[in-house]
PDB file of C-alpha atoms and ligand atoms in Angstrom:
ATOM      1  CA  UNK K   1      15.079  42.859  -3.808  1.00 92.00           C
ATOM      2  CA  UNK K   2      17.641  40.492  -2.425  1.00 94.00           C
ATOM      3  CA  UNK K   3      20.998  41.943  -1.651  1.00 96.00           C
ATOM      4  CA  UNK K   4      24.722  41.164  -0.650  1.00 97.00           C
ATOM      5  CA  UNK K   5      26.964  42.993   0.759  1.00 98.00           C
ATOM      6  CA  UNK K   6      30.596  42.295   0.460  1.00 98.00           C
ATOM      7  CA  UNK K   7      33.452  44.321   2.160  1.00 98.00           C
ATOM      8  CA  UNK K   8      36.836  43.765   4.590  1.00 98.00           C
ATOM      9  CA  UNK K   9      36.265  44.282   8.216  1.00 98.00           C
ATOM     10  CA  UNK K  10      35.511  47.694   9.466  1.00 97.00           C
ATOM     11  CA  UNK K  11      34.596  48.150   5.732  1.00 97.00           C
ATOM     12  CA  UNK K  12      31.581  50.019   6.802  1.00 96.00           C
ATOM     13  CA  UNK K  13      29.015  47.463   5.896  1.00 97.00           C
ATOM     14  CA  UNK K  14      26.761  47.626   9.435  1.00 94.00           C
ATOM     15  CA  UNK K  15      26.826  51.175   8.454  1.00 93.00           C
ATOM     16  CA  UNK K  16      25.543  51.519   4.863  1.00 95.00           C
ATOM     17  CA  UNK K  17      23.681  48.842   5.854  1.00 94.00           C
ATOM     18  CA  UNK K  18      21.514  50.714   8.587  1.00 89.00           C
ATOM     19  CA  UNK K  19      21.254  53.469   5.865  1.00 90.00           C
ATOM     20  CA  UNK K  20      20.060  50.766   2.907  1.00 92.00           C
ATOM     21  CA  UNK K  21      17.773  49.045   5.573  1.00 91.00           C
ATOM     22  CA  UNK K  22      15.431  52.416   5.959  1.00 89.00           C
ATOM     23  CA  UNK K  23      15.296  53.624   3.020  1.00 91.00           C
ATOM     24  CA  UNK K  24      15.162  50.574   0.750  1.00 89.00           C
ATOM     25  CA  UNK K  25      12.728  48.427   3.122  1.00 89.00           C
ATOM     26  CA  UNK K  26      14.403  45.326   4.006  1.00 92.00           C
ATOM     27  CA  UNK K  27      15.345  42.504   6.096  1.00 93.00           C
ATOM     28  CA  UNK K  28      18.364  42.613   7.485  1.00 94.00           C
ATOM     29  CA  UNK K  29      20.169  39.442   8.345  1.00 95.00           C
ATOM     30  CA  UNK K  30      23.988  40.453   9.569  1.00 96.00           C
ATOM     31  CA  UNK K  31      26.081  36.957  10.102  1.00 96.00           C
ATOM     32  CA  UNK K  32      27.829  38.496  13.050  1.00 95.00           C
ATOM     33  CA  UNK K  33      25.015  40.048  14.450  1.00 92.00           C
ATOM     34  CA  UNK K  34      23.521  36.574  14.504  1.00 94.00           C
ATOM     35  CA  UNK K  35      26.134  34.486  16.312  1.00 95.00           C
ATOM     36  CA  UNK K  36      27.460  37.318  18.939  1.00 92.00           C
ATOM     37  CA  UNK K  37      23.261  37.404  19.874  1.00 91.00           C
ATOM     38  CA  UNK K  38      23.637  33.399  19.841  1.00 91.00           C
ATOM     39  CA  UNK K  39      27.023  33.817  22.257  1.00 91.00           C
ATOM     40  CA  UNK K  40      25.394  36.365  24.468  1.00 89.00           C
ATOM     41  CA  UNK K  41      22.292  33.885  24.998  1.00 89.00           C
ATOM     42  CA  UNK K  42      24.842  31.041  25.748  1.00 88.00           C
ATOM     43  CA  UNK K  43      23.113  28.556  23.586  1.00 89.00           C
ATOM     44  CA  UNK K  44      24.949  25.311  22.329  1.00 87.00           C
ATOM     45  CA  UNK K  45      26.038  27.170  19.034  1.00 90.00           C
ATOM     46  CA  UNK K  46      28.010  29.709  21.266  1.00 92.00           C
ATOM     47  CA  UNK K  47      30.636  27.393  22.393  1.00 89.00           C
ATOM     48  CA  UNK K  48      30.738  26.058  18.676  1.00 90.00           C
ATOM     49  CA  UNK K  49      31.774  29.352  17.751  1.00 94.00           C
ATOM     50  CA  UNK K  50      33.591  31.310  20.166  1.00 94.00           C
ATOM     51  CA  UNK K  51      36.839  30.344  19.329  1.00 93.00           C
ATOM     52  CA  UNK K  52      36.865  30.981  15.816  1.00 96.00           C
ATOM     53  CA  UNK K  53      35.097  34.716  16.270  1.00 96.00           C
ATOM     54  CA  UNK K  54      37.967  35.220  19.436  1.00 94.00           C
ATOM     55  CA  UNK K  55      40.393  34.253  17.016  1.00 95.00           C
ATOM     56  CA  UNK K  56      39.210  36.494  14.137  1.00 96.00           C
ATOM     57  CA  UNK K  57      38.795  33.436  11.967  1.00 97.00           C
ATOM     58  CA  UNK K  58      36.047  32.128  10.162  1.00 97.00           C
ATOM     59  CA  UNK K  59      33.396  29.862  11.930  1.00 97.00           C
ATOM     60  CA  UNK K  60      33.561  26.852   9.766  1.00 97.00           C
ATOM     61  CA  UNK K  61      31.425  26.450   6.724  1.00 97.00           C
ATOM     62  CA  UNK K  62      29.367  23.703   7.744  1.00 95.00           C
ATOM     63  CA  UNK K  63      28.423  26.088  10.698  1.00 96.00           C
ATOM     64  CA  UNK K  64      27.621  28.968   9.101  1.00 97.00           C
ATOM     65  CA  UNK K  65      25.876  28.015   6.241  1.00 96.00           C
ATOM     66  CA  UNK K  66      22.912  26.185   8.608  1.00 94.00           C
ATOM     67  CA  UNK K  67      22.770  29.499  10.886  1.00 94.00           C
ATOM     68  CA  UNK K  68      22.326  31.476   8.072  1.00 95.00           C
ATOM     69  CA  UNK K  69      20.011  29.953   5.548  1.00 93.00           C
ATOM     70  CA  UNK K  70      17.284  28.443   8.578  1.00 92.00           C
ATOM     71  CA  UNK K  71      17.258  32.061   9.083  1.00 92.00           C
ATOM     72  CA  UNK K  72      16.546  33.316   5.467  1.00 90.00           C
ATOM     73  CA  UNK K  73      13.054  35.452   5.176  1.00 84.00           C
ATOM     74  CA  UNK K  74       9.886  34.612   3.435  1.00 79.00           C
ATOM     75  CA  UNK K  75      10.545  35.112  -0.359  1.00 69.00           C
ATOM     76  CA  UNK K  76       8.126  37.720  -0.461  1.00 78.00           C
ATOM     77  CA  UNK K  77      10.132  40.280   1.368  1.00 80.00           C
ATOM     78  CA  UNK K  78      13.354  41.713   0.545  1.00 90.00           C
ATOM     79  CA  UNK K  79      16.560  41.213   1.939  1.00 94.00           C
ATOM     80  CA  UNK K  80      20.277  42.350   2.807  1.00 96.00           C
ATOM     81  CA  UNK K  81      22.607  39.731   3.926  1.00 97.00           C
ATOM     82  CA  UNK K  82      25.834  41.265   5.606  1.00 97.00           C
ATOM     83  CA  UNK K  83      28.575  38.898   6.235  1.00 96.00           C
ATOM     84  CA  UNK K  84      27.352  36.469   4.272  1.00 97.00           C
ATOM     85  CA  UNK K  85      28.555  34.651   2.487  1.00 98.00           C
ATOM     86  CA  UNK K  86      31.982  35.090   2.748  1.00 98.00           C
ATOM     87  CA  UNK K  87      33.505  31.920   0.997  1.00 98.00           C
ATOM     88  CA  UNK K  88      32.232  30.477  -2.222  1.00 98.00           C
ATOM     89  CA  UNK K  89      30.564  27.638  -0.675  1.00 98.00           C
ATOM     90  CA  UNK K  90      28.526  29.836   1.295  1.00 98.00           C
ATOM     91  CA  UNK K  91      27.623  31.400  -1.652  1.00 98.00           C
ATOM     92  CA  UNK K  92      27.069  28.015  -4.106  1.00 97.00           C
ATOM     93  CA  UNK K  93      25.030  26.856  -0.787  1.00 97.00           C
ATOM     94  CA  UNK K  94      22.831  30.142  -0.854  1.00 96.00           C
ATOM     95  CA  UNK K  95      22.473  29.787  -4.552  1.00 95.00           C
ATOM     96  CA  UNK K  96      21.274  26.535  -4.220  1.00 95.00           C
ATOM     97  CA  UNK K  97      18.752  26.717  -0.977  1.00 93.00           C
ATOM     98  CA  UNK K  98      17.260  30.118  -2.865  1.00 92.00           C
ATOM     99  CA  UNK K  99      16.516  27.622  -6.134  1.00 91.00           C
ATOM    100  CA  UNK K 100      15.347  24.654  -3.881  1.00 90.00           C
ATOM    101  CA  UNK K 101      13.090  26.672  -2.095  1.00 86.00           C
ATOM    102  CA  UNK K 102      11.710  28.598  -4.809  1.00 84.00           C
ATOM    103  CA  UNK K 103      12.838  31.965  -3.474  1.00 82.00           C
ATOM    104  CA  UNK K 104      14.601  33.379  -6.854  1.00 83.00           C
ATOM    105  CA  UNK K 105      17.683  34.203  -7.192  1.00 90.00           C
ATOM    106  CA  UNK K 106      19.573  37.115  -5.407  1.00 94.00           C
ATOM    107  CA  UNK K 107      19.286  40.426  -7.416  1.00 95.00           C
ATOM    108  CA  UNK K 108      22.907  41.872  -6.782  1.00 96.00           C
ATOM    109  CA  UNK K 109      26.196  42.464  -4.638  1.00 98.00           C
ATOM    110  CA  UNK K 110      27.393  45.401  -3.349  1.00 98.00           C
ATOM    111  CA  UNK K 111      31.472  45.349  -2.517  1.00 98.00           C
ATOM    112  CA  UNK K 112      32.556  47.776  -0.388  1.00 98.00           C
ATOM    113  CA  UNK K 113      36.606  48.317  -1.179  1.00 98.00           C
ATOM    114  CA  UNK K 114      38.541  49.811   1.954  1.00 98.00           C
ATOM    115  CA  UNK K 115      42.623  49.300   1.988  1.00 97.00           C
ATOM    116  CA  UNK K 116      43.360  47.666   5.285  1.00 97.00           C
ATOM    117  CA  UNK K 117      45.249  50.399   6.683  1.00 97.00           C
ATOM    118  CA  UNK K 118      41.752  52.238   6.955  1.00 97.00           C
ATOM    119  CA  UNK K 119      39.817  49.547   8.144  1.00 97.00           C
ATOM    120  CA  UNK K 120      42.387  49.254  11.034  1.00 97.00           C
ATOM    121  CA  UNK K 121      41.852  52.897  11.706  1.00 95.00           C
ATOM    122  CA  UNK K 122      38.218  52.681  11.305  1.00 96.00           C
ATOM    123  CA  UNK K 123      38.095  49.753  13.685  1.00 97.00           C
ATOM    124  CA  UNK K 124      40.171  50.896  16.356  1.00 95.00           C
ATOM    125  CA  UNK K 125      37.569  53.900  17.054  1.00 94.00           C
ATOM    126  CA  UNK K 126      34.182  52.115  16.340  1.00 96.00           C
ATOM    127  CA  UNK K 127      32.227  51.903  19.447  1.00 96.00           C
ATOM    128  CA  UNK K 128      28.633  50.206  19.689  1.00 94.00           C
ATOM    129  CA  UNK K 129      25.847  50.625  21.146  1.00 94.00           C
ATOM    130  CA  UNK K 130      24.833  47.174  22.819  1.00 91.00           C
ATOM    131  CA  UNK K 131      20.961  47.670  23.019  1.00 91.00           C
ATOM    132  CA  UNK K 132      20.252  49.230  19.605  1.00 89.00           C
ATOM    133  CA  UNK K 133      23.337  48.574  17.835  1.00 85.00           C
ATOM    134  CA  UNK K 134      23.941  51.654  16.606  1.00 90.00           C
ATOM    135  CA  UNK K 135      27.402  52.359  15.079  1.00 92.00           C
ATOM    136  CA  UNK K 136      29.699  55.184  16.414  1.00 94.00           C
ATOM    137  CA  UNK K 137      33.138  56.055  15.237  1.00 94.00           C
ATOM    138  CA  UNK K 138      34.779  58.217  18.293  1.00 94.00           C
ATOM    139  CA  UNK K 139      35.680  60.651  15.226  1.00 93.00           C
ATOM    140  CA  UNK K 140      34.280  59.931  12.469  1.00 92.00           C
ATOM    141  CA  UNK K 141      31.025  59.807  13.402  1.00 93.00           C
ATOM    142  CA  UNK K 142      30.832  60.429  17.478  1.00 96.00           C
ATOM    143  CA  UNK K 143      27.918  60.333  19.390  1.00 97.00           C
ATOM    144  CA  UNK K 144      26.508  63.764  20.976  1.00 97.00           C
ATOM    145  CA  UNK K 145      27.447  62.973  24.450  1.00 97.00           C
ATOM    146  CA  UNK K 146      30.625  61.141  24.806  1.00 95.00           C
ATOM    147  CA  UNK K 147      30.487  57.609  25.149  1.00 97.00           C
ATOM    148  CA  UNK K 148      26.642  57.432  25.360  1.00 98.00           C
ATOM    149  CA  UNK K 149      24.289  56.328  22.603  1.00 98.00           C
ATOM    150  CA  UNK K 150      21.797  59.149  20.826  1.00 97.00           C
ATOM    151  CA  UNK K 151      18.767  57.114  20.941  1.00 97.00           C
ATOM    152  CA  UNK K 152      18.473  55.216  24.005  1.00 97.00           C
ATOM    153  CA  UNK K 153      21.818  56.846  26.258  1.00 97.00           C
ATOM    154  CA  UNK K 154      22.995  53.083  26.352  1.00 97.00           C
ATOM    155  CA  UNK K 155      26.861  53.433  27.421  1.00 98.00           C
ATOM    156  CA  UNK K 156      28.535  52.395  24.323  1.00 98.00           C
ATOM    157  CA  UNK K 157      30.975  49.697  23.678  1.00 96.00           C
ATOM    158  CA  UNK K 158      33.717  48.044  21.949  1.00 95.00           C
ATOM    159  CA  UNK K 159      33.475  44.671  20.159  1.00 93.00           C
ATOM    160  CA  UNK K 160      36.232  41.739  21.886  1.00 89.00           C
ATOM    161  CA  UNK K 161      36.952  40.972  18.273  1.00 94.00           C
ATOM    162  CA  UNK K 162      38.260  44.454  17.760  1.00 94.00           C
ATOM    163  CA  UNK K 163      41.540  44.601  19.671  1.00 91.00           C
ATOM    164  CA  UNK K 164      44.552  45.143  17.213  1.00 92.00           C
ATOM    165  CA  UNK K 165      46.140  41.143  17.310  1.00 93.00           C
ATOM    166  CA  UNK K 166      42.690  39.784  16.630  1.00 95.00           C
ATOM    167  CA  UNK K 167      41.468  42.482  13.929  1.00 96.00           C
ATOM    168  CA  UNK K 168      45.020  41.685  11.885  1.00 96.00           C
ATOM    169  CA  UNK K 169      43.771  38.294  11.615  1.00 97.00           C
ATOM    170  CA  UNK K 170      40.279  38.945  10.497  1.00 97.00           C
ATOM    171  CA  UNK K 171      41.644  41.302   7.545  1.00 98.00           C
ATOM    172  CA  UNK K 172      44.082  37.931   6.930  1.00 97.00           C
ATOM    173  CA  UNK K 173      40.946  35.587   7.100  1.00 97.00           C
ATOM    174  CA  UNK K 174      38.856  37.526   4.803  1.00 97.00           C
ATOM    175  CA  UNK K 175      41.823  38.406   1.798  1.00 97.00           C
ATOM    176  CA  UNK K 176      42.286  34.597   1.654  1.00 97.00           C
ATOM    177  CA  UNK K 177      38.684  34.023   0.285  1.00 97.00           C
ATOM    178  CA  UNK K 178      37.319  37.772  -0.833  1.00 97.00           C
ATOM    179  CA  UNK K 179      38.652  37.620  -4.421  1.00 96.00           C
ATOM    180  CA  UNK K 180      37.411  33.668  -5.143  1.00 97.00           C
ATOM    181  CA  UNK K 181      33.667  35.210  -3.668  1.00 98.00           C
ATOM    182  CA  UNK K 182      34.030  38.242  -5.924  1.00 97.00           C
ATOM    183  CA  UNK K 183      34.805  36.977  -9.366  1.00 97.00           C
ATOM    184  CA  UNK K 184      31.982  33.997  -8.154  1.00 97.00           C
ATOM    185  CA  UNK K 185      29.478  37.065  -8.501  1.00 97.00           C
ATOM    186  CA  UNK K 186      31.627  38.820 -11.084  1.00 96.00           C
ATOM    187  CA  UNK K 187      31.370  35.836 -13.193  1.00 96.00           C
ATOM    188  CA  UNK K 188      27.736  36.083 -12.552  1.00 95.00           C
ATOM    189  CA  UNK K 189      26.997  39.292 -13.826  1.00 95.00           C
ATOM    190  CA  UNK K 190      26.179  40.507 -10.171  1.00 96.00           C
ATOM    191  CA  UNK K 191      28.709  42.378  -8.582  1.00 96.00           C
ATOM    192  CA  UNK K 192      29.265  46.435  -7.873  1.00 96.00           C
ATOM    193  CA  UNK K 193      32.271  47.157  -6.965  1.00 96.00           C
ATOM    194  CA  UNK K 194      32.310  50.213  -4.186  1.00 96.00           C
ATOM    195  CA  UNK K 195      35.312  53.018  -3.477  1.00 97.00           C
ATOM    196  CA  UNK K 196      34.591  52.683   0.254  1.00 97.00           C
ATOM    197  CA  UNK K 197      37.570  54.949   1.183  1.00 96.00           C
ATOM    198  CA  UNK K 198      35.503  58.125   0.920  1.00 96.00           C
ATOM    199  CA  UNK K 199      33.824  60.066   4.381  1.00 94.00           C
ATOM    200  CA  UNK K 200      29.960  57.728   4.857  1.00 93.00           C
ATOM    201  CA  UNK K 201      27.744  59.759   3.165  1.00 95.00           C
ATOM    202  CA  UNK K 202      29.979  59.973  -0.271  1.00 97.00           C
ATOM    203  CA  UNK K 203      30.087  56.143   0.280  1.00 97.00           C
ATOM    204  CA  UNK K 204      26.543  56.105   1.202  1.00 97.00           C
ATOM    205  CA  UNK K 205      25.672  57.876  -2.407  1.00 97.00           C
ATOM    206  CA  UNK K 206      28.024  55.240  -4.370  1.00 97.00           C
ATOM    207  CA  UNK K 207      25.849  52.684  -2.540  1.00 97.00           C
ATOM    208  CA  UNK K 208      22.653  53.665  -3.381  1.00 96.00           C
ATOM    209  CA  UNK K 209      23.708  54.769  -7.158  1.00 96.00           C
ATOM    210  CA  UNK K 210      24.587  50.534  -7.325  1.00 96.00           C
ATOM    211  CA  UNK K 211      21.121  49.536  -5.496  1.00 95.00           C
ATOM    212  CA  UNK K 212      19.539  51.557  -8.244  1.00 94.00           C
ATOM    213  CA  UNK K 213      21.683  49.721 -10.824  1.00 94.00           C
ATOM    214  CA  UNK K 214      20.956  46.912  -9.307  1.00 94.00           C
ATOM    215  CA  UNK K 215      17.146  46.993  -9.115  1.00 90.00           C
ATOM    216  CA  UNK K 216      17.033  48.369 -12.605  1.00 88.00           C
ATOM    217  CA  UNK K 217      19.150  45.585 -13.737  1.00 82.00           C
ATOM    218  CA  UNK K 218      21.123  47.661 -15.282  1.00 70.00           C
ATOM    219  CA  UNK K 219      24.716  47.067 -13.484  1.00 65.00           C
ATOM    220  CA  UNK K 220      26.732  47.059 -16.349  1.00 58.00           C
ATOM    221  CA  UNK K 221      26.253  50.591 -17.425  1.00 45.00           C
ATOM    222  CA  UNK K 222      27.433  51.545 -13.173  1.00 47.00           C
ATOM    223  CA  UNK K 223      31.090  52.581 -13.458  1.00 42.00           C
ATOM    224  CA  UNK K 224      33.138  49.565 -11.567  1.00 46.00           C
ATOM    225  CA  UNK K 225      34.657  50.967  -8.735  1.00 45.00           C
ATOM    226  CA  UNK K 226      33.253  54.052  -8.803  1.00 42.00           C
ATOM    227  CA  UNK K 227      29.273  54.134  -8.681  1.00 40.00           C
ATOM    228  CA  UNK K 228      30.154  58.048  -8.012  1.00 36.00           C
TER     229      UNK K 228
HETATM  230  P1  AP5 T 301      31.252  40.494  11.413  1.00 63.32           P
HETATM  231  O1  AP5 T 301      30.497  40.974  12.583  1.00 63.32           O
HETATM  232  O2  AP5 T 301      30.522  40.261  10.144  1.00 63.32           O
HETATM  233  O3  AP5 T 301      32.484  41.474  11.241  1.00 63.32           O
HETATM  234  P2  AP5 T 301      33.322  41.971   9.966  1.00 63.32           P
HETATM  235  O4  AP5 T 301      32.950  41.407   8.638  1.00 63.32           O
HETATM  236  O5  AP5 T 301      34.698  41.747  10.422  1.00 63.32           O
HETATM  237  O6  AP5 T 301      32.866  43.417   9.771  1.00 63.32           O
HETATM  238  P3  AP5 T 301      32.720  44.536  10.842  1.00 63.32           P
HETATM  239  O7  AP5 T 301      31.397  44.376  11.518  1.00 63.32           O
HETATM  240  O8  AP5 T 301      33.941  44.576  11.721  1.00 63.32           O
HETATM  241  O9  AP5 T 301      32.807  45.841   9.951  1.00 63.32           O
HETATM  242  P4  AP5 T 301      31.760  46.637   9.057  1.00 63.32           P
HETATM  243  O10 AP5 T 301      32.190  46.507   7.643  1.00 63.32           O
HETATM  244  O11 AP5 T 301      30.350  46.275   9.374  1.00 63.32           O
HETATM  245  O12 AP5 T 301      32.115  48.121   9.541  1.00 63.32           O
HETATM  246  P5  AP5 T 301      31.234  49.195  10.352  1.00 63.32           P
HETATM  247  O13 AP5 T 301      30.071  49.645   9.543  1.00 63.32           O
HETATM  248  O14 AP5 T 301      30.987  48.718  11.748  1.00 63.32           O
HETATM  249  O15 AP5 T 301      31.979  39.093  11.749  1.00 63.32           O
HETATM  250  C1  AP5 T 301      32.592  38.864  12.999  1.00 63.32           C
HETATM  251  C2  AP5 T 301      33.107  37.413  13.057  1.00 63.32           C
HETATM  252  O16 AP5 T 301      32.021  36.487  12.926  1.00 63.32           O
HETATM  253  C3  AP5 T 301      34.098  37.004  11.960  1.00 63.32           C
HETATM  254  O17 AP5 T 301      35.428  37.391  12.285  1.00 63.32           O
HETATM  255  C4  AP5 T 301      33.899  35.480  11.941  1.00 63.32           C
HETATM  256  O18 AP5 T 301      34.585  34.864  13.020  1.00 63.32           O
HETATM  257  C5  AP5 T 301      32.410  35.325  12.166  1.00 63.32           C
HETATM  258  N1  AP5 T 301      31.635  35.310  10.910  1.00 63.32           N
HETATM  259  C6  AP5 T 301      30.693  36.215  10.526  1.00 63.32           C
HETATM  260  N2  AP5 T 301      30.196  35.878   9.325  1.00 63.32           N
HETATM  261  C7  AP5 T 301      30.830  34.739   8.937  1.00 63.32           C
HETATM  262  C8  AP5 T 301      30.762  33.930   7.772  1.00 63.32           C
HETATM  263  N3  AP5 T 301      29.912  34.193   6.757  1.00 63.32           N
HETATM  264  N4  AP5 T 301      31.582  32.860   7.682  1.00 63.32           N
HETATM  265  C9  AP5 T 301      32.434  32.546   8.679  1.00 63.32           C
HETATM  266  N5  AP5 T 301      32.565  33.285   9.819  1.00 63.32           N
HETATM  267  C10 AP5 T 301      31.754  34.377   9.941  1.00 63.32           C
HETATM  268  O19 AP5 T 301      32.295  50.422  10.369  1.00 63.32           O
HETATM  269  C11 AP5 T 301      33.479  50.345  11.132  1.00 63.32           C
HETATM  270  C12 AP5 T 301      33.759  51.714  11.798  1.00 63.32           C
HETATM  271  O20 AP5 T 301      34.068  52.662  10.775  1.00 63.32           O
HETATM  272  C13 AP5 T 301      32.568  52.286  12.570  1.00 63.32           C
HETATM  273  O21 AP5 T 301      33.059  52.941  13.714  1.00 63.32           O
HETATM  274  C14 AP5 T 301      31.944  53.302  11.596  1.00 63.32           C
HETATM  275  O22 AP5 T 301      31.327  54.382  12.285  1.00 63.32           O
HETATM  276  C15 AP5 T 301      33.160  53.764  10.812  1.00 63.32           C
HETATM  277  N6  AP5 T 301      32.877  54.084   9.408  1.00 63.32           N
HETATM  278  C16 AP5 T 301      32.101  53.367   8.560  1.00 63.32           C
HETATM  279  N7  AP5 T 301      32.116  53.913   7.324  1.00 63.32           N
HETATM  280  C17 AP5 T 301      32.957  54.989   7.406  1.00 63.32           C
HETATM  281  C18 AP5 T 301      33.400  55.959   6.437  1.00 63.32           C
HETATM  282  N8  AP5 T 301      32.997  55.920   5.154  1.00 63.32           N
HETATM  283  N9  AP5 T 301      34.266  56.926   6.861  1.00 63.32           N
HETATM  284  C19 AP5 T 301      34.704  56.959   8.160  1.00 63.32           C
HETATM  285  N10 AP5 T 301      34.305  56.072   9.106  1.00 63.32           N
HETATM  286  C20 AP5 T 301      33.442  55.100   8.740  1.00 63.32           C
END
């Protein structure tokens, strides 16, 4: 099965997606996750991209859309792309390099819906952990000890993208080209639509209940917006 997932920053994407990850078998390609590993290992993409992520704007198009699709697994396995695409000429690109290559079509899109005044709250308390990547939420979902990660006692930390200036821009960024992107796999026939303002495993539920619709290919009979 190959899978989007669509959602606002601090949506809770990484997080469903660890969940979807084990217990659906699949790749898991995370944009971000890609081009922080490419800034940490100072390669020549880094400095193409730096300022953009700093900035909590997009990395431009013509960027992105190499990273991502050199990166794209075998067509034999399955796959969950989070964070991309995020425009829809990420997405006609995808569409197109999945038909050139022979590698099908993708099977659906999950959306994750979160109002921005929760993502801001969700955001402000995420903490990471750098060696696994684990996700934390210093309330909602805290580690055991305090600042230390569960499975490897990595000291956890925050994201330089997630300071309050820079995450109001990101949640700008991504309204001016999430509804465009949606009724592109709308218009499709591809798209779940998530109520992602619900405690993780409620969310985590609605999530799977769409995977299942998905895989069946039976979305339309998966209340929009719901998936409860
Ligand atoms: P990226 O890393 O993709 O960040 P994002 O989309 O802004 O999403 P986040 O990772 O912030 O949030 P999430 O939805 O994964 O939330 P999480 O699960 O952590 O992109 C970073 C940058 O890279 C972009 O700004 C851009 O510059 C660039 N970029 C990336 N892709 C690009 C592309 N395609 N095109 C152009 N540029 C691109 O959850 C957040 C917190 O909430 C956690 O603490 C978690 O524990 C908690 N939480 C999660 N779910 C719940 C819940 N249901 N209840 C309570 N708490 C919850």
């Amino acid at each position: 099965m190959k899978l989007v997932l669509l959602g606002p920053p601090g949506a809770g994407k990484g997080t469903q997606a660890q969940h979807l990850v084990s217990s659906v078998g699949l790749v898991y390609l995370a944009s971000g996750d890609i081009l922080r590993a490419e800034r940490a290992s100072g390669t020549e993409l880094a400095d193409q991209v730096a300022g953009f992520m700093d900035a909590g704007r997009l990395v431009p198009d013509e960027i992105i859309i190499e990273v991502i699709l050199n990166r794209l697994p075998d067509a034999t396995l399955g796959w969950l792309l989070d964070g991309f695409p995020r425009t829809v000429r990420q997405a006609v690109s995808l569409e197109k390099a999945l038909i050139d290559t022979g590698k099908g079509g993708i099977d659906g899109v999950v959306e994750i819906r979160v109002s921005d005044a929760v993502c801001i709250q969700r955001i402000s308390g995420r903490r990471l952990c750098p060696v696994c990547n684990r996700v934390y939420h210093t309330h909602a979902s805290p580690p055991a000890e305090p600042g230390r990660c569960d499975d490897d006692g990595t000291a956890l930390t925050q994201r330089t993208d997630d300071h309050a200036e820079v995450v109001k821009e990101r949640l700008r960024a991504y309204h001016e080209t999430a509804d465009p992107l949606a009724s592109y796999y709308r218009d499709r026939g591809l798209l779940q639509a998530i109520d992602g303002d619900r405690d993780a495993e409620t969310v985590k539920m609605a999530v799977m209940n769409a995977v299942a619709a998905i895989r069946s290919g039976d979305i339309s009979s998966q209340a929009q917006l719901g998936g409860r």
